[in-house]
PDB file of C-alpha atoms in Angstrom:
ATOM      1  CA  UNK A   1     236.314 -10.928 103.462  1.00 43.00           C
ATOM      2  CA  UNK A   2     238.647  -8.088 104.432  1.00 40.00           C
ATOM      3  CA  UNK A   3     239.846 -10.137 107.414  1.00 40.00           C
ATOM      4  CA  UNK A   4     240.865 -12.941 105.077  1.00 40.00           C
ATOM      5  CA  UNK A   5     242.658 -10.727 102.569  1.00 42.00           C
ATOM      6  CA  UNK A   6     244.839  -8.590 104.883  1.00 43.00           C
ATOM      7  CA  UNK A   7     244.751  -5.703 102.430  1.00 44.00           C
ATOM      8  CA  UNK A   8     247.707  -3.362 102.750  1.00 43.00           C
ATOM      9  CA  UNK A   9     246.860  -0.025 104.350  1.00 38.00           C
ATOM     10  CA  UNK A  10     248.864   2.711 106.060  1.00 37.00           C
ATOM     11  CA  UNK A  11     248.971   2.116 109.823  1.00 40.00           C
ATOM     12  CA  UNK A  12     249.263   4.672 112.592  1.00 40.00           C
ATOM     13  CA  UNK A  13     252.271   4.364 114.953  1.00 40.00           C
ATOM     14  CA  UNK A  14     251.564   2.273 118.012  1.00 42.00           C
ATOM     15  CA  UNK A  15     253.268   1.756 121.363  1.00 43.00           C
ATOM     16  CA  UNK A  16     252.121  -1.810 121.739  1.00 42.00           C
ATOM     17  CA  UNK A  17     254.768  -4.450 122.458  1.00 40.00           C
ATOM     18  CA  UNK A  18     256.486  -5.607 119.313  1.00 42.00           C
ATOM     19  CA  UNK A  19     255.586  -2.437 117.419  1.00 43.00           C
ATOM     20  CA  UNK A  20     259.246  -1.832 116.544  1.00 45.00           C
ATOM     21  CA  UNK A  21     259.635  -5.303 115.064  1.00 43.00           C
ATOM     22  CA  UNK A  22     259.845  -5.477 111.267  1.00 43.00           C
ATOM     23  CA  UNK A  23     256.569  -6.553 109.666  1.00 42.00           C
ATOM     24  CA  UNK A  24     256.247 -10.234 108.966  1.00 42.00           C
ATOM     25  CA  UNK A  25     256.329 -11.341 105.398  1.00 40.00           C
ATOM     26  CA  UNK A  26     253.919 -14.080 104.271  1.00 40.00           C
ATOM     27  CA  UNK A  27     256.784 -16.554 104.603  1.00 39.00           C
ATOM     28  CA  UNK A  28     257.400 -15.543 108.229  1.00 36.00           C
ATOM     29  CA  UNK A  29     253.776 -15.598 109.309  1.00 34.00           C
ATOM     30  CA  UNK A  30     252.377 -18.375 111.453  1.00 35.00           C
ATOM     31  CA  UNK A  31     249.795 -19.182 108.809  1.00 35.00           C
ATOM     32  CA  UNK A  32     250.712 -18.454 105.217  1.00 41.00           C
ATOM     33  CA  UNK A  33     247.083 -18.509 104.097  1.00 41.00           C
ATOM     34  CA  UNK A  34     245.960 -15.982 106.727  1.00 46.00           C
ATOM     35  CA  UNK A  35     249.048 -13.691 106.475  1.00 57.00           C
ATOM     36  CA  UNK A  36     249.486 -13.566 102.703  1.00 74.00           C
ATOM     37  CA  UNK A  37     249.844  -9.873 101.884  1.00 86.00           C
ATOM     38  CA  UNK A  38     247.432  -8.579  99.270  1.00 94.00           C
ATOM     39  CA  UNK A  39     247.429  -5.142  97.704  1.00 96.00           C
ATOM     40  CA  UNK A  40     244.921  -2.623  96.478  1.00 95.00           C
ATOM     41  CA  UNK A  41     244.758  -1.388  92.892  1.00 92.00           C
ATOM     42  CA  UNK A  42     246.347   1.961  93.823  1.00 94.00           C
ATOM     43  CA  UNK A  43     249.347   0.129  95.302  1.00 95.00           C
ATOM     44  CA  UNK A  44     250.200  -1.557  92.000  1.00 96.00           C
ATOM     45  CA  UNK A  45     252.824  -0.408  89.509  1.00 96.00           C
ATOM     46  CA  UNK A  46     251.312   1.010  86.333  1.00 94.00           C
ATOM     47  CA  UNK A  47     252.079  -2.115  84.265  1.00 94.00           C
ATOM     48  CA  UNK A  48     249.771  -4.160  86.517  1.00 96.00           C
ATOM     49  CA  UNK A  49     246.863  -1.699  86.610  1.00 94.00           C
ATOM     50  CA  UNK A  50     244.689  -3.404  84.018  1.00 89.00           C
ATOM     51  CA  UNK A  51     241.192  -3.355  85.512  1.00 89.00           C
ATOM     52  CA  UNK A  52     240.420  -0.212  87.475  1.00 90.00           C
ATOM     53  CA  UNK A  53     237.171  -1.745  88.755  1.00 91.00           C
ATOM     54  CA  UNK A  54     238.929  -4.528  90.687  1.00 93.00           C
ATOM     55  CA  UNK A  55     240.164  -2.572  93.685  1.00 93.00           C
ATOM     56  CA  UNK A  56     241.656  -5.221  95.952  1.00 94.00           C
ATOM     57  CA  UNK A  57     243.023  -8.744  96.275  1.00 94.00           C
ATOM     58  CA  UNK A  58     246.197  -8.259  94.224  1.00 97.00           C
ATOM     59  CA  UNK A  59     249.381 -10.226  94.830  1.00 97.00           C
ATOM     60  CA  UNK A  60     252.612  -8.286  95.392  1.00 96.00           C
ATOM     61  CA  UNK A  61     254.970  -8.146  92.428  1.00 96.00           C
ATOM     62  CA  UNK A  62     257.193 -11.172  92.959  1.00 96.00           C
ATOM     63  CA  UNK A  63     260.177 -10.836  90.617  1.00 96.00           C
ATOM     64  CA  UNK A  64     260.497 -14.598  91.047  1.00 97.00           C
ATOM     65  CA  UNK A  65     259.021 -17.611  89.287  1.00 97.00           C
ATOM     66  CA  UNK A  66     259.083 -19.521  92.563  1.00 97.00           C
ATOM     67  CA  UNK A  67     257.177 -16.830  94.449  1.00 96.00           C
ATOM     68  CA  UNK A  68     254.591 -16.516  91.694  1.00 97.00           C
ATOM     69  CA  UNK A  69     254.086 -20.281  91.701  1.00 97.00           C
ATOM     70  CA  UNK A  70     253.906 -20.217  95.498  1.00 96.00           C
ATOM     71  CA  UNK A  71     250.867 -17.929  95.243  1.00 96.00           C
ATOM     72  CA  UNK A  72     248.899 -20.954  94.001  1.00 96.00           C
ATOM     73  CA  UNK A  73     248.372 -21.973  97.622  1.00 94.00           C
ATOM     74  CA  UNK A  74     246.792 -18.636  98.572  1.00 95.00           C
ATOM     75  CA  UNK A  75     243.489 -16.919  97.829  1.00 95.00           C
ATOM     76  CA  UNK A  76     243.689 -13.747  95.735  1.00 96.00           C
ATOM     77  CA  UNK A  77     241.915 -12.198  92.765  1.00 95.00           C
ATOM     78  CA  UNK A  78     243.755 -14.450  90.278  1.00 96.00           C
ATOM     79  CA  UNK A  79     242.981 -17.746  92.030  1.00 97.00           C
ATOM     80  CA  UNK A  80     239.811 -18.557  90.086  1.00 97.00           C
ATOM     81  CA  UNK A  81     241.377 -17.399  86.811  1.00 97.00           C
ATOM     82  CA  UNK A  82     244.369 -19.693  87.331  1.00 98.00           C
ATOM     83  CA  UNK A  83     242.613 -22.856  88.415  1.00 98.00           C
ATOM     84  CA  UNK A  84     239.663 -22.571  86.025  1.00 97.00           C
ATOM     85  CA  UNK A  85     241.875 -22.719  82.942  1.00 96.00           C
ATOM     86  CA  UNK A  86     244.529 -25.087  84.287  1.00 98.00           C
ATOM     87  CA  UNK A  87     241.730 -27.519  85.087  1.00 98.00           C
ATOM     88  CA  UNK A  88     240.157 -26.690  81.720  1.00 98.00           C
ATOM     89  CA  UNK A  89     243.397 -27.670  79.973  1.00 98.00           C
ATOM     90  CA  UNK A  90     243.480 -30.943  81.910  1.00 98.00           C
ATOM     91  CA  UNK A  91     239.803 -31.555  81.083  1.00 98.00           C
ATOM     92  CA  UNK A  92     240.247 -31.199  77.325  1.00 98.00           C
ATOM     93  CA  UNK A  93     243.476 -33.197  77.328  1.00 98.00           C
ATOM     94  CA  UNK A  94     241.554 -36.027  79.008  1.00 98.00           C
ATOM     95  CA  UNK A  95     238.567 -35.630  76.681  1.00 98.00           C
ATOM     96  CA  UNK A  96     240.842 -35.926  73.642  1.00 97.00           C
ATOM     97  CA  UNK A  97     241.830 -39.432  74.746  1.00 96.00           C
ATOM     98  CA  UNK A  98     238.233 -40.375  75.573  1.00 95.00           C
ATOM     99  CA  UNK A  99     236.940 -39.148  72.203  1.00 93.00           C
ATOM    100  CA  UNK A 100     239.673 -40.956  70.285  1.00 91.00           C
ATOM    101  CA  UNK A 101     238.883 -44.231  72.077  1.00 90.00           C
ATOM    102  CA  UNK A 102     235.118 -43.839  71.693  1.00 86.00           C
ATOM    103  CA  UNK A 103     235.070 -43.079  67.975  1.00 84.00           C
ATOM    104  CA  UNK A 104     237.263 -46.099  67.324  1.00 80.00           C
ATOM    105  CA  UNK A 105     234.922 -48.288  69.367  1.00 77.00           C
ATOM    106  CA  UNK A 106     231.703 -47.161  67.678  1.00 71.00           C
ATOM    107  CA  UNK A 107     232.767 -46.537  64.093  1.00 71.00           C
ATOM    108  CA  UNK A 108     234.499 -49.026  61.828  1.00 67.00           C
ATOM    109  CA  UNK A 109     235.295 -46.411  59.202  1.00 72.00           C
ATOM    110  CA  UNK A 110     237.399 -43.516  60.458  1.00 81.00           C
ATOM    111  CA  UNK A 111     239.646 -41.475  58.224  1.00 86.00           C
ATOM    112  CA  UNK A 112     242.944 -39.748  58.855  1.00 90.00           C
ATOM    113  CA  UNK A 113     241.165 -36.435  58.283  1.00 92.00           C
ATOM    114  CA  UNK A 114     238.863 -37.095  61.251  1.00 93.00           C
ATOM    115  CA  UNK A 115     241.814 -37.694  63.536  1.00 92.00           C
ATOM    116  CA  UNK A 116     243.672 -34.608  62.315  1.00 95.00           C
ATOM    117  CA  UNK A 117     240.774 -32.167  62.662  1.00 96.00           C
ATOM    118  CA  UNK A 118     239.898 -33.411  66.149  1.00 96.00           C
ATOM    119  CA  UNK A 119     243.586 -33.163  67.044  1.00 97.00           C
ATOM    120  CA  UNK A 120     243.572 -29.526  65.857  1.00 97.00           C
ATOM    121  CA  UNK A 121     240.511 -28.815  67.999  1.00 98.00           C
ATOM    122  CA  UNK A 122     241.861 -30.369  71.199  1.00 98.00           C
ATOM    123  CA  UNK A 123     245.334 -28.912  70.651  1.00 98.00           C
ATOM    124  CA  UNK A 124     243.806 -25.450  70.383  1.00 97.00           C
ATOM    125  CA  UNK A 125     241.802 -25.947  73.566  1.00 98.00           C
ATOM    126  CA  UNK A 126     244.689 -27.307  75.628  1.00 98.00           C
ATOM    127  CA  UNK A 127     247.181 -24.671  74.448  1.00 98.00           C
ATOM    128  CA  UNK A 128     244.728 -21.821  75.001  1.00 97.00           C
ATOM    129  CA  UNK A 129     243.843 -22.843  78.544  1.00 98.00           C
ATOM    130  CA  UNK A 130     247.460 -23.689  79.422  1.00 98.00           C
ATOM    131  CA  UNK A 131     248.784 -20.339  78.185  1.00 98.00           C
ATOM    132  CA  UNK A 132     245.966 -18.568  80.013  1.00 97.00           C
ATOM    133  CA  UNK A 133     246.598 -20.378  83.287  1.00 98.00           C
ATOM    134  CA  UNK A 134     250.338 -19.685  83.243  1.00 98.00           C
ATOM    135  CA  UNK A 135     249.810 -16.061  82.276  1.00 98.00           C
ATOM    136  CA  UNK A 136     247.639 -15.525  85.340  1.00 98.00           C
ATOM    137  CA  UNK A 137     250.205 -17.300  87.520  1.00 98.00           C
ATOM    138  CA  UNK A 138     253.095 -15.161  86.266  1.00 98.00           C
ATOM    139  CA  UNK A 139     251.257 -11.870  85.750  1.00 97.00           C
ATOM    140  CA  UNK A 140     252.789 -10.523  88.988  1.00 97.00           C
ATOM    141  CA  UNK A 141     256.389 -11.582  88.181  1.00 98.00           C
ATOM    142  CA  UNK A 142     257.734  -8.500  86.382  1.00 97.00           C
ATOM    143  CA  UNK A 143     256.674  -6.341  83.469  1.00 96.00           C
ATOM    144  CA  UNK A 144     258.701  -8.241  80.864  1.00 95.00           C
ATOM    145  CA  UNK A 145     257.556 -11.712  81.951  1.00 97.00           C
ATOM    146  CA  UNK A 146     253.933 -10.593  82.299  1.00 96.00           C
ATOM    147  CA  UNK A 147     253.990  -9.022  78.821  1.00 93.00           C
ATOM    148  CA  UNK A 148     255.505 -12.160  77.293  1.00 94.00           C
ATOM    149  CA  UNK A 149     252.874 -14.469  78.814  1.00 96.00           C
ATOM    150  CA  UNK A 150     250.110 -11.999  78.015  1.00 93.00           C
ATOM    151  CA  UNK A 151     251.059 -12.308  74.344  1.00 93.00           C
ATOM    152  CA  UNK A 152     251.028 -16.100  74.644  1.00 96.00           C
ATOM    153  CA  UNK A 153     247.610 -15.850  76.310  1.00 95.00           C
ATOM    154  CA  UNK A 154     246.154 -14.040  73.297  1.00 91.00           C
ATOM    155  CA  UNK A 155     248.060 -16.271  70.906  1.00 94.00           C
ATOM    156  CA  UNK A 156     246.336 -19.210  72.597  1.00 95.00           C
ATOM    157  CA  UNK A 157     242.958 -17.656  71.801  1.00 91.00           C
ATOM    158  CA  UNK A 158     243.920 -17.437  68.127  1.00 92.00           C
ATOM    159  CA  UNK A 159     245.019 -21.084  68.134  1.00 95.00           C
ATOM    160  CA  UNK A 160     241.768 -22.064  69.868  1.00 94.00           C
ATOM    161  CA  UNK A 161     239.640 -20.290  67.263  1.00 92.00           C
ATOM    162  CA  UNK A 162     241.693 -21.716  64.390  1.00 95.00           C
ATOM    163  CA  UNK A 163     241.467 -25.205  65.898  1.00 96.00           C
ATOM    164  CA  UNK A 164     237.700 -24.815  66.255  1.00 94.00           C
ATOM    165  CA  UNK A 165     237.133 -23.641  62.689  1.00 93.00           C
ATOM    166  CA  UNK A 166     239.298 -26.301  60.994  1.00 96.00           C
ATOM    167  CA  UNK A 167     237.049 -29.258  61.953  1.00 96.00           C
ATOM    168  CA  UNK A 168     233.897 -27.188  61.360  1.00 93.00           C
ATOM    169  CA  UNK A 169     235.002 -26.575  57.770  1.00 94.00           C
ATOM    170  CA  UNK A 170     235.997 -30.224  57.393  1.00 95.00           C
ATOM    171  CA  UNK A 171     232.530 -31.533  58.285  1.00 93.00           C
ATOM    172  CA  UNK A 172     230.591 -28.575  56.897  1.00 90.00           C
ATOM    173  CA  UNK A 173     232.106 -29.043  53.426  1.00 92.00           C
ATOM    174  CA  UNK A 174     232.848 -32.739  53.702  1.00 91.00           C
ATOM    175  CA  UNK A 175     231.713 -33.430  50.134  1.00 89.00           C
ATOM    176  CA  UNK A 176     233.510 -30.434  48.617  1.00 93.00           C
ATOM    177  CA  UNK A 177     237.294 -30.730  49.150  1.00 93.00           C
ATOM    178  CA  UNK A 178     237.980 -27.644  47.045  1.00 95.00           C
ATOM    179  CA  UNK A 179     235.903 -25.434  49.335  1.00 94.00           C
ATOM    180  CA  UNK A 180     237.522 -27.091  52.343  1.00 95.00           C
ATOM    181  CA  UNK A 181     240.978 -26.124  51.145  1.00 95.00           C
ATOM    182  CA  UNK A 182     239.846 -22.600  50.249  1.00 96.00           C
ATOM    183  CA  UNK A 183     238.330 -21.910  53.668  1.00 94.00           C
ATOM    184  CA  UNK A 184     241.268 -23.513  55.475  1.00 96.00           C
ATOM    185  CA  UNK A 185     243.662 -21.276  53.541  1.00 96.00           C
ATOM    186  CA  UNK A 186     241.666 -18.131  54.350  1.00 93.00           C
ATOM    187  CA  UNK A 187     241.291 -19.036  58.026  1.00 92.00           C
ATOM    188  CA  UNK A 188     244.963 -19.928  58.357  1.00 94.00           C
ATOM    189  CA  UNK A 189     246.098 -16.661  56.767  1.00 93.00           C
ATOM    190  CA  UNK A 190     243.825 -14.687  59.097  1.00 90.00           C
ATOM    191  CA  UNK A 191     245.105 -16.653  62.092  1.00 92.00           C
ATOM    192  CA  UNK A 192     248.715 -15.918  61.167  1.00 92.00           C
ATOM    193  CA  UNK A 193     247.873 -12.219  60.714  1.00 89.00           C
ATOM    194  CA  UNK A 194     246.174 -12.100  64.118  1.00 87.00           C
ATOM    195  CA  UNK A 195     249.119 -13.896  65.709  1.00 90.00           C
ATOM    196  CA  UNK A 196     251.572 -11.413  64.188  1.00 88.00           C
ATOM    197  CA  UNK A 197     249.534  -8.482  65.504  1.00 85.00           C
ATOM    198  CA  UNK A 198     249.192 -10.038  68.946  1.00 84.00           C
ATOM    199  CA  UNK A 199     252.915 -10.703  69.268  1.00 83.00           C
ATOM    200  CA  UNK A 200     253.638  -7.003  68.701  1.00 75.00           C
ATOM    201  CA  UNK A 201     254.346  -5.523  72.186  1.00 64.00           C
ATOM    202  CA  UNK A 202     252.370  -2.297  71.590  1.00 66.00           C
ATOM    203  CA  UNK A 203     249.239  -4.400  71.080  1.00 64.00           C
ATOM    204  CA  UNK A 204     249.156  -5.194  74.822  1.00 58.00           C
ATOM    205  CA  UNK A 205     248.189  -1.676  75.874  1.00 60.00           C
ATOM    206  CA  UNK A 206     244.699  -1.516  77.487  1.00 60.00           C
ATOM    207  CA  UNK A 207     243.646   0.859  74.679  1.00 60.00           C
ATOM    208  CA  UNK A 208     243.664  -2.100  72.293  1.00 63.00           C
ATOM    209  CA  UNK A 209     241.418  -4.320  74.427  1.00 59.00           C
ATOM    210  CA  UNK A 210     238.388  -4.004  72.077  1.00 60.00           C
ATOM    211  CA  UNK A 211     240.584  -4.851  69.065  1.00 58.00           C
ATOM    212  CA  UNK A 212     242.069  -7.889  70.792  1.00 53.00           C
ATOM    213  CA  UNK A 213     238.556  -9.034  71.561  1.00 51.00           C
ATOM    214  CA  UNK A 214     237.385  -8.605  67.960  1.00 50.00           C
ATOM    215  CA  UNK A 215     240.124 -10.966  66.740  1.00 47.00           C
ATOM    216  CA  UNK A 216     239.289 -13.616  68.945  1.00 42.00           C
ATOM    217  CA  UNK A 217     227.386 -25.994  62.419  1.00 40.00           C
ATOM    218  CA  UNK A 218     224.500 -25.708  63.396  1.00 50.00           C
ATOM    219  CA  UNK A 219     222.768 -25.621  66.788  1.00 55.00           C
ATOM    220  CA  UNK A 220     226.026 -26.288  68.608  1.00 55.00           C
ATOM    221  CA  UNK A 221     228.024 -23.941  66.396  1.00 50.00           C
ATOM    222  CA  UNK A 222     225.483 -21.142  66.809  1.00 57.00           C
ATOM    223  CA  UNK A 223     225.519 -21.646  70.579  1.00 64.00           C
ATOM    224  CA  UNK A 224     229.299 -21.381  70.631  1.00 62.00           C
ATOM    225  CA  UNK A 225     229.172 -18.221  68.505  1.00 65.00           C
ATOM    226  CA  UNK A 226     226.635 -16.639  70.862  1.00 70.00           C
ATOM    227  CA  UNK A 227     228.725 -17.633  73.880  1.00 69.00           C
ATOM    228  CA  UNK A 228     231.792 -16.056  72.304  1.00 68.00           C
ATOM    229  CA  UNK A 229     229.835 -12.846  71.700  1.00 73.00           C
ATOM    230  CA  UNK A 230     228.731 -12.907  75.334  1.00 74.00           C
ATOM    231  CA  UNK A 231     232.342 -13.429  76.410  1.00 70.00           C
ATOM    232  CA  UNK A 232     233.463 -10.446  74.341  1.00 71.00           C
ATOM    233  CA  UNK A 233     230.750  -8.238  75.853  1.00 75.00           C
ATOM    234  CA  UNK A 234     231.618  -9.241  79.425  1.00 72.00           C
ATOM    235  CA  UNK A 235     235.341  -8.864  78.836  1.00 69.00           C
ATOM    236  CA  UNK A 236     235.143  -5.359  77.380  1.00 75.00           C
ATOM    237  CA  UNK A 237     232.472  -3.892  79.688  1.00 78.00           C
ATOM    238  CA  UNK A 238     233.926  -5.281  82.961  1.00 80.00           C
ATOM    239  CA  UNK A 239     230.551  -6.215  84.394  1.00 75.00           C
ATOM    240  CA  UNK A 240     229.694  -6.822  87.279  1.00 80.00           C
ATOM    241  CA  UNK A 241     232.694  -5.298  89.101  1.00 79.00           C
ATOM    242  CA  UNK A 242     232.204  -1.871  87.510  1.00 83.00           C
ATOM    243  CA  UNK A 243     228.738  -1.770  89.134  1.00 85.00           C
ATOM    244  CA  UNK A 244     229.609  -3.258  92.549  1.00 81.00           C
ATOM    245  CA  UNK A 245     233.112  -2.269  93.545  1.00 80.00           C
ATOM    246  CA  UNK A 246     234.956  -4.553  96.023  1.00 79.00           C
ATOM    247  CA  UNK A 247     232.143  -7.128  95.961  1.00 84.00           C
ATOM    248  CA  UNK A 248     233.582  -9.228  93.122  1.00 83.00           C
ATOM    249  CA  UNK A 249     237.301  -8.657  93.579  1.00 87.00           C
ATOM    250  CA  UNK A 250     238.026 -12.260  94.625  1.00 89.00           C
ATOM    251  CA  UNK A 251     235.057 -14.240  93.285  1.00 90.00           C
ATOM    252  CA  UNK A 252     232.694 -13.491  90.409  1.00 86.00           C
ATOM    253  CA  UNK A 253     234.571 -10.856  88.396  1.00 88.00           C
ATOM    254  CA  UNK A 254     234.007 -10.492  84.657  1.00 84.00           C
ATOM    255  CA  UNK A 255     237.268 -12.218  83.761  1.00 88.00           C
ATOM    256  CA  UNK A 256     236.343 -15.248  85.857  1.00 91.00           C
ATOM    257  CA  UNK A 257     232.931 -15.435  84.192  1.00 88.00           C
ATOM    258  CA  UNK A 258     234.733 -15.124  80.859  1.00 87.00           C
ATOM    259  CA  UNK A 259     236.916 -18.136  81.732  1.00 92.00           C
ATOM    260  CA  UNK A 260     233.992 -20.416  82.534  1.00 94.00           C
ATOM    261  CA  UNK A 261     231.991 -19.376  79.478  1.00 89.00           C
ATOM    262  CA  UNK A 262     234.966 -20.172  77.232  1.00 90.00           C
ATOM    263  CA  UNK A 263     235.196 -23.656  78.763  1.00 94.00           C
ATOM    264  CA  UNK A 264     231.457 -24.207  78.290  1.00 93.00           C
ATOM    265  CA  UNK A 265     231.684 -22.929  74.704  1.00 90.00           C
ATOM    266  CA  UNK A 266     234.506 -25.395  74.040  1.00 94.00           C
ATOM    267  CA  UNK A 267     232.445 -28.281  75.368  1.00 96.00           C
ATOM    268  CA  UNK A 268     229.485 -27.172  73.259  1.00 93.00           C
ATOM    269  CA  UNK A 269     231.656 -27.064  70.160  1.00 94.00           C
ATOM    270  CA  UNK A 270     233.065 -30.513  70.919  1.00 96.00           C
ATOM    271  CA  UNK A 271     229.573 -32.013  71.111  1.00 94.00           C
ATOM    272  CA  UNK A 272     228.736 -30.297  67.835  1.00 93.00           C
ATOM    273  CA  UNK A 273     231.775 -31.844  66.155  1.00 94.00           C
ATOM    274  CA  UNK A 274     230.893 -35.278  67.516  1.00 92.00           C
ATOM    275  CA  UNK A 275     227.358 -34.869  66.200  1.00 91.00           C
ATOM    276  CA  UNK A 276     228.706 -33.887  62.770  1.00 91.00           C
ATOM    277  CA  UNK A 277     231.139 -36.803  62.849  1.00 90.00           C
ATOM    278  CA  UNK A 278     228.331 -39.246  63.629  1.00 87.00           C
ATOM    279  CA  UNK A 279     226.139 -37.850  60.873  1.00 86.00           C
ATOM    280  CA  UNK A 280     228.889 -37.945  58.246  1.00 85.00           C
ATOM    281  CA  UNK A 281     229.904 -41.500  59.078  1.00 82.00           C
ATOM    282  CA  UNK A 282     226.411 -42.907  59.472  1.00 77.00           C
ATOM    283  CA  UNK A 283     225.481 -45.554  56.916  1.00 59.00           C
ATOM    284  CA  UNK A 284     222.754 -43.354  55.497  1.00 55.00           C
ATOM    285  CA  UNK A 285     225.068 -40.450  54.754  1.00 59.00           C
ATOM    286  CA  UNK A 286     226.891 -40.312  51.413  1.00 66.00           C
ATOM    287  CA  UNK A 287     228.385 -37.642  49.145  1.00 75.00           C
ATOM    288  CA  UNK A 288     226.806 -39.228  46.074  1.00 65.00           C
TER     289      UNK A 288
END
């Protein structure tokens, strides 16, 4: 893998022909994929040193939106993070259309509330994964841009959780509108409070990682809750890279596992909502 990554190291002087030539940048190399310069953790500025257990595979700081976007065509330790959630955003955007078409085809009676709560769910999913994908793309731009998108990344998690709870409350208390409104009010206030805390710049310091994590019906809902707990544990403990240094720098790091579990949890929650929708709107089900 080291031959693919071209990790930056100090080189001894050499008398070989061409030794006095300036080093090629990735743009000047014959093959961009094979000559894309990657850095080690110790080479990074302090604002990029987030995970001390990932020692290699880092992109150079770009200072340019174009250069950060150009890194999409190379392999580095953000590649899986970027594509997993960009594709996740596209997946849930597509599923929102499919679900809307399907429920109209199979159910004669569908209320505005059904449409709104599913819209909240899919909006939360798409925004969360989109913010996450773009944060990982631009995390090497500069400190200010990275901090801004990092806040949006966490804000997306809040929106995702809010959008997941809103339909759960809707179907869980379908026959009790007063409790619906009460729980929605409480959840919305908590979401706004979390968003306000997340948007505070000092909240981005690695010291606050456990607190950021803590802010983030029935078989399906329980499964999603357990998956979210698993995600929190993986995210805060940095397993497996803390046990096997260099082995998981490019593929298989804790943050990548975290990304895929969040997608799977979202799909699980969606199936739970569809199951609740079908039960509520079945002919046998009534609030009387």
